[in-house]
Coordinates of C-alpha atoms and ligand atoms in Angstrom, one line a residue:
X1 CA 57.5 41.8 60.1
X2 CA 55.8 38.8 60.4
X3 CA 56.4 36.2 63.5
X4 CA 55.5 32.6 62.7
X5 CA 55.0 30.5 65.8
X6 CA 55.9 26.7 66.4
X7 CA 52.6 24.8 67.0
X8 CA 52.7 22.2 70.0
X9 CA 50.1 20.4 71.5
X10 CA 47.8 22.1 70.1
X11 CA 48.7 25.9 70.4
X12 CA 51.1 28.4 68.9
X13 CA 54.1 29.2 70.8
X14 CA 56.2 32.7 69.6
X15 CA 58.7 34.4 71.4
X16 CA 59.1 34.4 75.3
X17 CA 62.7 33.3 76.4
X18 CA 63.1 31.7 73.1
X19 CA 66.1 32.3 70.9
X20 CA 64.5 33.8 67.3
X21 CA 65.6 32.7 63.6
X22 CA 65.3 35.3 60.8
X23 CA 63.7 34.7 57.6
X24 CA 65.2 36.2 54.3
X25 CA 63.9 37.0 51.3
X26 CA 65.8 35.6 49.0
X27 CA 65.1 38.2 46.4
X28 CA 66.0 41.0 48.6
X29 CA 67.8 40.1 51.4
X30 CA 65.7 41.7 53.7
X31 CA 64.3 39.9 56.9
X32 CA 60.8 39.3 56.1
X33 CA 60.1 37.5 59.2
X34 CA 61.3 35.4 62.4
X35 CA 60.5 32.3 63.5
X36 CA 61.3 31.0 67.3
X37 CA 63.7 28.7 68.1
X38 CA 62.8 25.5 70.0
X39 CA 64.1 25.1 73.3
X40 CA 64.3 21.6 75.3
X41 CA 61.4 22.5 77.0
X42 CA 59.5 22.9 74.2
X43 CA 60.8 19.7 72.8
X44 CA 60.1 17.9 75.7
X45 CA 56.4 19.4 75.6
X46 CA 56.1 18.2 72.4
X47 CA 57.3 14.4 72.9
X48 CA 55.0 14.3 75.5
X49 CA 52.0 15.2 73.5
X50 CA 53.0 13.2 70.8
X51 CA 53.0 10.3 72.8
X52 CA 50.0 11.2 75.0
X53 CA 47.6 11.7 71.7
X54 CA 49.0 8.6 70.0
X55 CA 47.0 5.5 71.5
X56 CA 43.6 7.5 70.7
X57 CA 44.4 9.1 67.2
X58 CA 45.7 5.1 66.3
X59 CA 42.6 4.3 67.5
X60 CA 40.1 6.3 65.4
X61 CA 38.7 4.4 62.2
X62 CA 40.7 5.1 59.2
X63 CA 37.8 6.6 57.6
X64 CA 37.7 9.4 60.1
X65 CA 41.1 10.1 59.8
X66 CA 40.4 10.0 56.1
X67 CA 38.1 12.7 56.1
X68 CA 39.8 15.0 58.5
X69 CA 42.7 14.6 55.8
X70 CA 40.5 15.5 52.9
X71 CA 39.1 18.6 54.5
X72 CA 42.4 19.7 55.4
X73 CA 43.0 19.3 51.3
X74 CA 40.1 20.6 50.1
X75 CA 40.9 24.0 52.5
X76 CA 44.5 24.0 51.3
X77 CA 42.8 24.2 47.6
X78 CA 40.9 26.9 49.0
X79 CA 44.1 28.7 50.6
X80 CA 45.9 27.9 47.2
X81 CA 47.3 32.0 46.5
X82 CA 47.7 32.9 50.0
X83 CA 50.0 30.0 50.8
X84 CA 51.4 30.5 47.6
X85 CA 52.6 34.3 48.3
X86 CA 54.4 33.0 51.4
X87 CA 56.3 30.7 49.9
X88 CA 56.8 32.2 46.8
X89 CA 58.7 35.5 49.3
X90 CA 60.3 32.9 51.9
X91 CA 61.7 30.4 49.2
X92 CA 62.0 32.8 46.2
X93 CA 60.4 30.1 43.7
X94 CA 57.8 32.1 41.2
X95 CA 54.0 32.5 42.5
X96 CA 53.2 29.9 39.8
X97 CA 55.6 27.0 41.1
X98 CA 54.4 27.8 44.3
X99 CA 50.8 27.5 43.6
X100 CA 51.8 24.5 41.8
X101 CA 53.3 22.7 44.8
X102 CA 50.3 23.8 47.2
X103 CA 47.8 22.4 44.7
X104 CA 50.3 19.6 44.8
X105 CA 50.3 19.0 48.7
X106 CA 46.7 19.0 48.8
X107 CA 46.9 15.6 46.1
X108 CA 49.1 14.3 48.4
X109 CA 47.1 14.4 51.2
X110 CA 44.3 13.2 49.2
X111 CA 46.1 9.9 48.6
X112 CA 47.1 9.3 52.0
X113 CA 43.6 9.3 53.3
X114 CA 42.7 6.4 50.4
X115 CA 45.2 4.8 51.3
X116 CA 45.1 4.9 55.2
X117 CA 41.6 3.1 54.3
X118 CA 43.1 0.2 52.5
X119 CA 46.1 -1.2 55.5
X120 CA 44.8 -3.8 55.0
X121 CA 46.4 -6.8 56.8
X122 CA 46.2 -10.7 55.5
X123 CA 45.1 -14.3 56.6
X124 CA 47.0 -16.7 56.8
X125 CA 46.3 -20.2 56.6
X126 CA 47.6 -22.2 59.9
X127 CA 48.5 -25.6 60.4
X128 CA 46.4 -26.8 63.0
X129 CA 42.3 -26.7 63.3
X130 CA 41.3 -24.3 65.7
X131 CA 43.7 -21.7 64.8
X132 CA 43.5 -18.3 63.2
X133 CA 46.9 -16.7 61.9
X134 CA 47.1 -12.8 61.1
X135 CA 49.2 -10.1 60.1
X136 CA 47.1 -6.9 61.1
X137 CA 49.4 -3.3 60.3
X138 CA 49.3 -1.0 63.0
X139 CA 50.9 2.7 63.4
X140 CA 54.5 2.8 64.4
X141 CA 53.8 5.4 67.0
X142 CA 55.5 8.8 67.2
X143 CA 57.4 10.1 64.3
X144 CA 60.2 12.8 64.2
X145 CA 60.8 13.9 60.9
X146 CA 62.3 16.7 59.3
X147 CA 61.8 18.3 55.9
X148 CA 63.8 20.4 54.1
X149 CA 63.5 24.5 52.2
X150 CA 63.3 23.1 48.6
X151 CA 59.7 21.9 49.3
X152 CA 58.5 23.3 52.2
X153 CA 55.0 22.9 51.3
X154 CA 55.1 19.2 49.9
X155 CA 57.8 17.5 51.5
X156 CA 56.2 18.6 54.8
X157 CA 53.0 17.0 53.3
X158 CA 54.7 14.1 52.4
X159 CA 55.2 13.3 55.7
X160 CA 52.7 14.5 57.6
X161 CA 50.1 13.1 55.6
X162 CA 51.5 10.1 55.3
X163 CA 52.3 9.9 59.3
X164 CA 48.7 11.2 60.0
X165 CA 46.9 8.6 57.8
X166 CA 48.3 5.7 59.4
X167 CA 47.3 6.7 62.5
X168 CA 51.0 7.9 64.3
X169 CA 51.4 11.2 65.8
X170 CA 54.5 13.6 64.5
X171 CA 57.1 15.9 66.1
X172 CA 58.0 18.0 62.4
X173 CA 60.9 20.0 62.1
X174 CA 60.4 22.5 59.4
X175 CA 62.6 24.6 57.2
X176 CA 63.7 28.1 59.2
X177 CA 64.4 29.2 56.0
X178 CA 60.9 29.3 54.7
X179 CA 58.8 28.6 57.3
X180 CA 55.5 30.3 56.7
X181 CA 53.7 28.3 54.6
X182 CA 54.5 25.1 56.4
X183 CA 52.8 26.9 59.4
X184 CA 50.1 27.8 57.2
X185 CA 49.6 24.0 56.4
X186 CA 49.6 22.8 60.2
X187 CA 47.2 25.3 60.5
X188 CA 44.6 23.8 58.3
X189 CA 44.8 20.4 59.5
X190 CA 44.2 21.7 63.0
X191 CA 41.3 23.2 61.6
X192 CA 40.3 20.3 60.0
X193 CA 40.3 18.1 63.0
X194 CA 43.5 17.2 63.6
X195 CA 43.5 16.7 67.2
X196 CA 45.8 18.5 69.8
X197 CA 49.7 17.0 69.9
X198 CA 48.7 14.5 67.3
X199 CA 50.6 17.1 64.8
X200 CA 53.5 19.7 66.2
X201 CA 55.7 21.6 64.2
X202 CA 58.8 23.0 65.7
X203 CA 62.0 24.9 64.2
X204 CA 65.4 26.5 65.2
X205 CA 68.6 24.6 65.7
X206 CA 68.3 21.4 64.0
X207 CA 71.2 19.7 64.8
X208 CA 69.9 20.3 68.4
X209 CA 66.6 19.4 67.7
X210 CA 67.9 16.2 66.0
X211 CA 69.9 14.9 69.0
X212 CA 66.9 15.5 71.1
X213 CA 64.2 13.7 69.3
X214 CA 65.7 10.9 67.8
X215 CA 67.1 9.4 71.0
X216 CA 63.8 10.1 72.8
X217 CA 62.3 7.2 74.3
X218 CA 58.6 8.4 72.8
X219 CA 59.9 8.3 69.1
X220 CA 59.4 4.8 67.4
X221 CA 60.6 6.2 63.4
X222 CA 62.7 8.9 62.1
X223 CA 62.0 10.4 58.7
X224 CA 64.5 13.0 57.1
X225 CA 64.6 14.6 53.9
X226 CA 67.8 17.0 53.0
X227 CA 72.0 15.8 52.1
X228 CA 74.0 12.9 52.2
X229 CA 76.1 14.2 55.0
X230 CA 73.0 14.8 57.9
X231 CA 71.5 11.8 56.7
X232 CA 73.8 9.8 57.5
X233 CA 74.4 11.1 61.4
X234 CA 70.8 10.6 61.1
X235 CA 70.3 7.6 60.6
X236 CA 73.3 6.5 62.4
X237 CA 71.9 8.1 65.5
X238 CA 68.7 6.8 64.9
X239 CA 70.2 3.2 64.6
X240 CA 71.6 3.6 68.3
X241 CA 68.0 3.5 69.5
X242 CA 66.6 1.2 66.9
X243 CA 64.4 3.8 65.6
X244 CA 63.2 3.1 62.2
X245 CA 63.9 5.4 59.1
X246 CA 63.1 7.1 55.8
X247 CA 66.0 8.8 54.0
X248 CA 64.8 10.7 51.6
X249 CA 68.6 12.1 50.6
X250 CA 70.4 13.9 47.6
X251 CA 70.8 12.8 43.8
X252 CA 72.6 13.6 41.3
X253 CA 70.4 12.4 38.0
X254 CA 71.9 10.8 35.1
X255 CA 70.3 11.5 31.7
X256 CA 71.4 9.2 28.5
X257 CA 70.1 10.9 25.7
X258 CA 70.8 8.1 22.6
X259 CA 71.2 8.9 19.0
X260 CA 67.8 6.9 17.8
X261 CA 65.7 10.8 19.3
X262 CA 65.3 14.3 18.1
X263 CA 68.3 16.1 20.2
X264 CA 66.8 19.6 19.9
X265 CA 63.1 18.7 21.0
X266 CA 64.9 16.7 24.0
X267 CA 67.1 19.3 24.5
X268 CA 64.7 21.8 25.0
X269 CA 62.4 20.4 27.0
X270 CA 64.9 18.5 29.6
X271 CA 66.8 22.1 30.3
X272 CA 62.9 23.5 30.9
X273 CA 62.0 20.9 33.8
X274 CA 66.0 21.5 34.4
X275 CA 66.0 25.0 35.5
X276 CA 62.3 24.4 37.8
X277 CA 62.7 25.5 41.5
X278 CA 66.4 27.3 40.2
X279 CA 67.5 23.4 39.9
X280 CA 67.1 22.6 43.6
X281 CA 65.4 20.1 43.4
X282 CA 66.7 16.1 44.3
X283 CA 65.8 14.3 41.6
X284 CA 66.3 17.5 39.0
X285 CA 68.5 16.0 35.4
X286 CA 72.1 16.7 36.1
X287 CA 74.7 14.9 34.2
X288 CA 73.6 14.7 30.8
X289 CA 75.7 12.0 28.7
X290 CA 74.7 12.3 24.9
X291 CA 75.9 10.7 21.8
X292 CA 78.5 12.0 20.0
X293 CA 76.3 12.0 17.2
X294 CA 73.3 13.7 19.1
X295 CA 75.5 15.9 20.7
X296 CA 76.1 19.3 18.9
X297 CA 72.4 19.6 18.3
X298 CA 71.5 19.0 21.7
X299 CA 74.0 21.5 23.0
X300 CA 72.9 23.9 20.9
X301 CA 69.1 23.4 21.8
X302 CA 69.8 23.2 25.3
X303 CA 72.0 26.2 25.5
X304 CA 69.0 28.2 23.8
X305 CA 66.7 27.5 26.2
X306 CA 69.1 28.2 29.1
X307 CA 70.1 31.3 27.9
X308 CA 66.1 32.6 27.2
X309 CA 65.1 31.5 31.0
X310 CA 64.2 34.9 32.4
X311 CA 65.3 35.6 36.1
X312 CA 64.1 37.4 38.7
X313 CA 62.0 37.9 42.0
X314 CA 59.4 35.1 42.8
X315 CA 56.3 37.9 43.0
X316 CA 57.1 38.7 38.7
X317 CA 56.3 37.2 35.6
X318 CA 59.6 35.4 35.4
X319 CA 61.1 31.9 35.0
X320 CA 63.5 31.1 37.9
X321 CA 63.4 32.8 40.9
X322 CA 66.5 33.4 43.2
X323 CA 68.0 30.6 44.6
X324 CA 67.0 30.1 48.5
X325 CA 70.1 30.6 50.2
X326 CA 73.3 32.2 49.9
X327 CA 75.3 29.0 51.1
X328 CA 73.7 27.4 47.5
X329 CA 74.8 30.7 45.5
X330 CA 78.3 30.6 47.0
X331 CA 78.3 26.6 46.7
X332 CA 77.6 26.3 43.1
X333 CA 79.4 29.1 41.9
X334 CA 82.9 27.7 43.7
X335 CA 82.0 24.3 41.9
X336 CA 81.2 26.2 38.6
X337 CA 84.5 27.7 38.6
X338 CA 86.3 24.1 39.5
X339 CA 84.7 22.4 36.6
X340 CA 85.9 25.4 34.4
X341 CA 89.7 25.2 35.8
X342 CA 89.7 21.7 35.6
X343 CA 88.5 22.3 31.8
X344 CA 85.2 22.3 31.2
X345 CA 83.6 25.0 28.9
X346 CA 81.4 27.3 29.9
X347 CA 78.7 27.1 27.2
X348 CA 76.0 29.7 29.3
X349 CA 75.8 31.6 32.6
X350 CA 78.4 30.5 35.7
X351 CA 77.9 33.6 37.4
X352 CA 75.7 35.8 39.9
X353 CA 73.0 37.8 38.7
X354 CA 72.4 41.5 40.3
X355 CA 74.0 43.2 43.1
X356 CA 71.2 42.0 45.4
X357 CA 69.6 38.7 46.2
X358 CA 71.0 35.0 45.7
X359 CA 70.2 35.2 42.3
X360 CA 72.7 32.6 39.7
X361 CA 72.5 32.4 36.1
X362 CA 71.4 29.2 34.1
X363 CA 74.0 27.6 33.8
X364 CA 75.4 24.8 31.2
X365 CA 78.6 23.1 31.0
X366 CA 80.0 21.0 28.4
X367 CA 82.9 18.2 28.4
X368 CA 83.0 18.5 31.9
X369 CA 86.4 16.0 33.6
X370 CA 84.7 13.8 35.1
X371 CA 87.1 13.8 37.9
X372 CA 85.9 17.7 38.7
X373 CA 84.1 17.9 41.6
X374 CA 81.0 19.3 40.4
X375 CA 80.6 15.6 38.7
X376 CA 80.6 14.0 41.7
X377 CA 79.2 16.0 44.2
X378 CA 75.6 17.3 44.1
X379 CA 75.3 20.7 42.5
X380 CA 71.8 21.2 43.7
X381 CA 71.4 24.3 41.9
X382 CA 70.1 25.8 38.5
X383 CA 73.9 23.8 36.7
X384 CA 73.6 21.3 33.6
X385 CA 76.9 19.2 33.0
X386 CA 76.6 18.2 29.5
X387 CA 78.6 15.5 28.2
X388 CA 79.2 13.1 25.1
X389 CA 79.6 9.3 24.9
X390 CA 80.1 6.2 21.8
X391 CA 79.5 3.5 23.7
X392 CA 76.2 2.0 25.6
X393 CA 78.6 -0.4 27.8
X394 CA 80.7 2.8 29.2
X395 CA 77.4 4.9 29.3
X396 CA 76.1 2.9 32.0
X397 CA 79.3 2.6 33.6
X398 CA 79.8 6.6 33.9
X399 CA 75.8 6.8 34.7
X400 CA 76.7 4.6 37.7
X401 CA 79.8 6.2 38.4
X402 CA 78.6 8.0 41.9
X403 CA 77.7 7.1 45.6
X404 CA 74.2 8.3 44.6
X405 CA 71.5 6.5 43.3
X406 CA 67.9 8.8 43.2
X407 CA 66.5 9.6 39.8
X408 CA 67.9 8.6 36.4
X409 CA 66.3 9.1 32.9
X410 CA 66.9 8.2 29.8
X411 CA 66.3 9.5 25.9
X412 CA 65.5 6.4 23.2
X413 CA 63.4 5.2 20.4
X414 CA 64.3 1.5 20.9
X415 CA 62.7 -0.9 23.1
X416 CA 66.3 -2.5 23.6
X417 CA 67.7 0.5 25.1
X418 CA 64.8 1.5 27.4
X419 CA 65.4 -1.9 28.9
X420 CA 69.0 -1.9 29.2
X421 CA 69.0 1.8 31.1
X422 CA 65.7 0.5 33.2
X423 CA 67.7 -2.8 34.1
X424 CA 71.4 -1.2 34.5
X425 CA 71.2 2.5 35.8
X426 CA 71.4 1.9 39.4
X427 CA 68.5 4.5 40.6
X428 CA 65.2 4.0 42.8
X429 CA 63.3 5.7 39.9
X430 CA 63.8 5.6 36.2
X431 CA 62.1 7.6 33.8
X432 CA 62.2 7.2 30.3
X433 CA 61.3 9.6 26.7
X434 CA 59.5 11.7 29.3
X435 CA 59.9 13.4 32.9
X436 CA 57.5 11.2 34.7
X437 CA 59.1 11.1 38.2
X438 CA 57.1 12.5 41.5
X439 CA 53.6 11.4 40.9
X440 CA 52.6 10.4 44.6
X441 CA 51.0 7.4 43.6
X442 CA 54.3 6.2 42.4
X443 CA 57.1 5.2 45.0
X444 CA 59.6 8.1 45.5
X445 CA 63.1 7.8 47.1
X446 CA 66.7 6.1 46.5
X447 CA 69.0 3.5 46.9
X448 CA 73.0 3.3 47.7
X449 CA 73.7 7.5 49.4
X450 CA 70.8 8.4 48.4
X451 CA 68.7 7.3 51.1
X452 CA 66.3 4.2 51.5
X453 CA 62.7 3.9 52.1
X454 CA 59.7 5.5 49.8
X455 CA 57.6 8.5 49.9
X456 CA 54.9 7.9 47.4
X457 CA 52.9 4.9 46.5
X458 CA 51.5 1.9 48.6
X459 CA 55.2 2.2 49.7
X460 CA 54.5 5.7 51.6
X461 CA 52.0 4.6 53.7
X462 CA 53.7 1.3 54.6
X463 CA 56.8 3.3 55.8
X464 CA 54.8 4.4 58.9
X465 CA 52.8 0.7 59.4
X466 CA 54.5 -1.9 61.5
X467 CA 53.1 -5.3 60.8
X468 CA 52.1 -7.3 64.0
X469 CA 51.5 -11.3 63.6
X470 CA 48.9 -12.8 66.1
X471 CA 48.4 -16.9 66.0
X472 CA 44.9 -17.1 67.7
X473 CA 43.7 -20.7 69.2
X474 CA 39.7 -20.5 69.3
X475 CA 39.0 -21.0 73.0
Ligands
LIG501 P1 72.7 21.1 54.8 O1 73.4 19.8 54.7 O2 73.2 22.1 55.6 O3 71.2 20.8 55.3 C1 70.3 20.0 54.6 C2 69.0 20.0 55.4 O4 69.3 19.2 56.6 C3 68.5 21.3 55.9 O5 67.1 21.3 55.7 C4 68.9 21.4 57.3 O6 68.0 22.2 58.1 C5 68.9 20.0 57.8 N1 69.9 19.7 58.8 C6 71.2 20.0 58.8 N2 71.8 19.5 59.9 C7 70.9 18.8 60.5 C8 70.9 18.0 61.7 N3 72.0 17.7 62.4 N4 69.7 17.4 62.1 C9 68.6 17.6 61.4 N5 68.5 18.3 60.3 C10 69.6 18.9 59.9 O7 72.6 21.6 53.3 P2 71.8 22.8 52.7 O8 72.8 23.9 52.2 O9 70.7 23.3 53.5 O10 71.2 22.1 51.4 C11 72.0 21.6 50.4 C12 72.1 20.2 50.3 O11 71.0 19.6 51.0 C13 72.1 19.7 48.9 O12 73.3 19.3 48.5 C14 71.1 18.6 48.9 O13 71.7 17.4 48.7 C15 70.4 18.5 50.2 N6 69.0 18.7 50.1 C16 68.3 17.7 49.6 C17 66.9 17.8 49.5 C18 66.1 16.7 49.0 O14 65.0 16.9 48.5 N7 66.6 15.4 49.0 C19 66.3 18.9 50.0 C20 67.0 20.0 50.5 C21 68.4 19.8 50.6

C-alpha cells in the first residue's frame, strides 16, 4: 500500500494526527493507496510559505525560472512510464493515454517557461516632456488553485506551470482520487529547483480546504478547474475577498455535422476522440446534431465504432479504461436510463460492464428529447447523444440551447458554414473539419457556465500577471 504525502514548504508531510483519504483503483476496487488529509495547520503552514517565498521567487529573472521549468520537463520526459503506471492504476485511463498526458504536461511546461520570458510590459507615450509612462506586468502573488481527477497530470500542470512562470507561488489542491502522479510531478520541480513553499500541494477535504484558502488574506487569485456547481461557490467566495479567478468549468460540446461531408469517415473518427479518457473529458463531442440527410450514415458509422471500442483495465491493451469513480458510473447510467424513458433509442451500450470496477459501456443515443435531462446536463462520461436537424437557423439555435458554453465543433465543406458556426455557436473554442482543441499554445477555457479566464496561449500566462502603471517625472 502506497502512502503519498502532501508536500509543504518544502517537505513531505504523511500521516501523524491527520485524517487519511483512500485511493481506489478504479479497475478493481481495491485501495491501492492513501493519501493524508490536510488539516488547518497544515494549511496555515502552507499560506505562510506561500507568502514568505513569494517576494524572492517574483524576484528571480524570468530566464532562471525558465530553466528550472524546462528541467523539470525534460525529467518528467524522462519519468514518462513511471508516472504513467500511477496514473494509469489511480485514474483507470489506459497506460497509453497516460503516457500521452505526461508527455503532454511536460509541453506545457515548456511553453510556460517561453512565455514567462516574453511579459513583456509597454511604453507609453506621455503628454508632457520629462515624463516616462509604463505598464510593467508583475506576478499576482499567491495562488490557490485546485485541479481536478480527469487530468491529474496536466491540469495540475496547467496551473502550476503557468503560476510558477510568472513568478507567483501556489497552494494546489490535488485530486484524492488519483493523487500519485501529481505528487510525482511536484516532486520533479522540487528537484529541478523549485524553491521551498514557492510550490505546495495539499489534499483531503476540499470543500474545507476551499473555505480556508480562498478567504486567506495571503492568496491574491483563485484558479479552479472541475463542475458548474463548485465553481460557482467558488468564485462567489472568491469575489467576497476580491480575489481574482480562472474557471476552468464543465461543457457540454455541440457538434454540427452538415450534409456537404462524408458521414461515415466523420462518424468514425468523432466517436474515436469521443470515447478518450471513457468521455470525461470537458471539452469531449457530446450532442451531435446531423442532417437528416447525413444522418443514417453517420449513425451507422458511429455506432460501429462504439460498439468495437474494447474495455477493460488501464494496465491491458485496451481502448477505454474504467471510468474513475463510482459517483460518474452511477451518474450516467441514471441519465442513460432518463433519456431512454423519456424516448430516446438506445442504439449501443447504456449499461455497466463486469461485476467489478466502474467500468460503463460505450454508449450512443439517438433522437434524444431534448427536454431529457441528459441534454442539458453534462454527461461527463463515455455517452454520445446523436441527433438530426433541416435547418441551419434552428441548428444554431439548439447548439446554443444550454447554460454552457466550452467547446463546439462543427463538420462542413463550405466556407459559408464554417463561418456561420465560428460566428454563431456561442463557445470559447471552436473547431472545425477536425478535433483541434487543447493545443497549449492556443487559449483554452469558456464563456457563459462554463467558466471564464484561459489556460493556454499568451492568455495562460496573463491570467497570473497583474499589470501595474507607473508615470515617472525625470528628477
Ligand atoms: P463534483 O462537483 O463533486 O467535483 C468536481 C471537482 O471539484 C472535484 O475535483 C472535487 O474535488 C472538487 N470540489 C468539489 N467541491 C469542492 C469545493 N467546495 N471546493 C473545492 N473543490 C471542490 O463532481 P465530480 O463527480 O467529481 O465530477 C463530475 C463533474 O465535475 C462533471 O459534471 C464535470 O462537469 C466536472 N468536472 C469538470 C472537469 C473539467 O475539466 N472542467 C474536470 C473534472 C470534473
Amino acid at each position: 500500500m502506497v502512502e503519498h504525502g502532501q508536500f509543504i514548504d518544502g517537505s513531505w508531510r504523511t500521516g501523524g494526527a491527520r485524517a487519511s483519504v483512500e485511493v481506489i483503483d478504479p479497475a478493481t476496487e481495491t485501495v491501492v493507496a492513501t493519501v493524508p488529509a490536510a488539516t488547518a495547520a497544515d494549511l496555515d503552514e502552507a499560506l505562510q510559505a506561500a507568502d514568505r517565498s513569494f517576494p524572492a521567487w517574483a524576484a528571480r529573472p524570468a530566464t532562471e525560472r525558465a530553466k528550472i521549468l524546462h528541467d523539470a520537463a525534460s525529467a518528467l520526459r524522462a519519468r514518462r512510464n513511471d508516472i504513467a503506471a500511477i496514473l494509469s492504476r489511480e485514474q483507470g485511463k489506459p497506460l497509453a493515454e497516460a503516457a500521452g498526458e505526461v508527455a503532454n504536461a511536460a509541453d506545457i511546461m515548456d511553453w510556460f517557461a517561453e512565455e514567462a520570458r516574453r511579459a513583456y510590459g509597454r511604453i507609453i507615450p506621455a503628454r508632457a516632456a520629462g515624463v516616462s509612462q509604463q505598464a510593467l506586468r508583475e506576478p499576482v502573488g499567491p495562488v490557490a488553485a485546485f485541479s481536478p481527477w480527469n487530468f491529474p497530470v496536466s491540469q495540475a500542470v496547467r496551473k502550476m506551470g503557468a503560476a510558477l512562470a510568472a513568478g507567483c507561488t501556489i497552494i494546489i489542491k490535488g485530486p484524492e482520487e488519483a493523487p500519485g502522479a501529481v505528487c510525482e510531478v511536484v516532486r520533479t520541480l522540487a528537484e529541478a529547483g523549485v524553491p521551498a513553499g514557492a510550490l505546495n500541494l495539499v489534499f483531503g477535504d476540499p470543500p474545507a480546504i476551499s473555505a480556508h484558502l480562498i478567504p486567506a488574506p495571503q492568496i491574491r487569485k483563485v484558479s479552479f478547474t472541475g463542475s458548474v456547481a463548485v465553481g460557482k461557490q467558488l468564485a462567489a467566495l472568491a469575489g467576497q475577498h476580491m480575489k481574482r479567478t480562472t474557471m476552468e468549468l464543465g461543457g457540454h460540446a455541440p457538434v454540427i455535422v452538415f450534409d456537404d461531408v462524408e458521414p461515415g469517415k466523420v462518424a468514425t473518427q468523432l466517436a474515436a476522440y469521443k470515447y478518450r479518457n471513457g468521455g470525461q473529458i470537458c471539452i469531449s463531442p457530446t450532442r451531435f446534431y446531423v442532417h437528416e440527410k447525413a444522418y443514417d450514415a453517420f449513425l451507422e458509422a458511429f455506432v460501429a465504432k462504439a460498439k468495437s471500442i474494447r474495455v477493460g483495465a488501464g494496465s491491458e491493451d485496451i481502448d477505454m479504461g474504467p471510468l474513475a469513480t463510482r459517483r460518474r458510473v452511477d451518474a450516467i447510467d441514471g441519465l442513460v436510463s432518463a433519456a431512454v424513458q423519456d424516448g430516446a433509442t438506445l442504439h449501443a451500450g447504456g449499461r455497466r460492464l463486469n461485476n467489478v470496477g466502474y467500468f460503463y459501456a460505450p454508449t450512443v443515443l439517438g433522437d434524444v428529447p431534448a427536454q431529457s435531462p441528459i441534454m442539458n446536463e453534462e454527461p461527463f462520461g463515455p455517452v454520445a447523444l446523436i441527433n438530426r436537424f433541416e435547418d441551419e437557423e434552428d441548428v444554431i439555435a439548439r447548439a446554443n440551447s444550454t447554460p454552457y458554453g466550452l467547446a463546439g465543433y462543427a463538420f462542413t465543406d463550405s466556407s459559408r458554414r464554417a463561418a456561420l458556426v465560428s460566428a454563431r455557436v456561442r463557445v470559447g473554442m471552436m473547431s472545425i473539419n477536425h478535433l483541434g482543441l487543447g493545443p497549449i499554445e492556443t487559449p483554452f477555457g469558456g464563456v457563459g457556465d462554463s467558466g471564464h479566464g484561459r489556460e493556454g496561449g499568451s492568455e495562460g500566462l496573463d491570467a497570473y500577471l497583474e499589470t501595474k502603471f507607473v508615470s515617472h517625472l525625470a528628477a
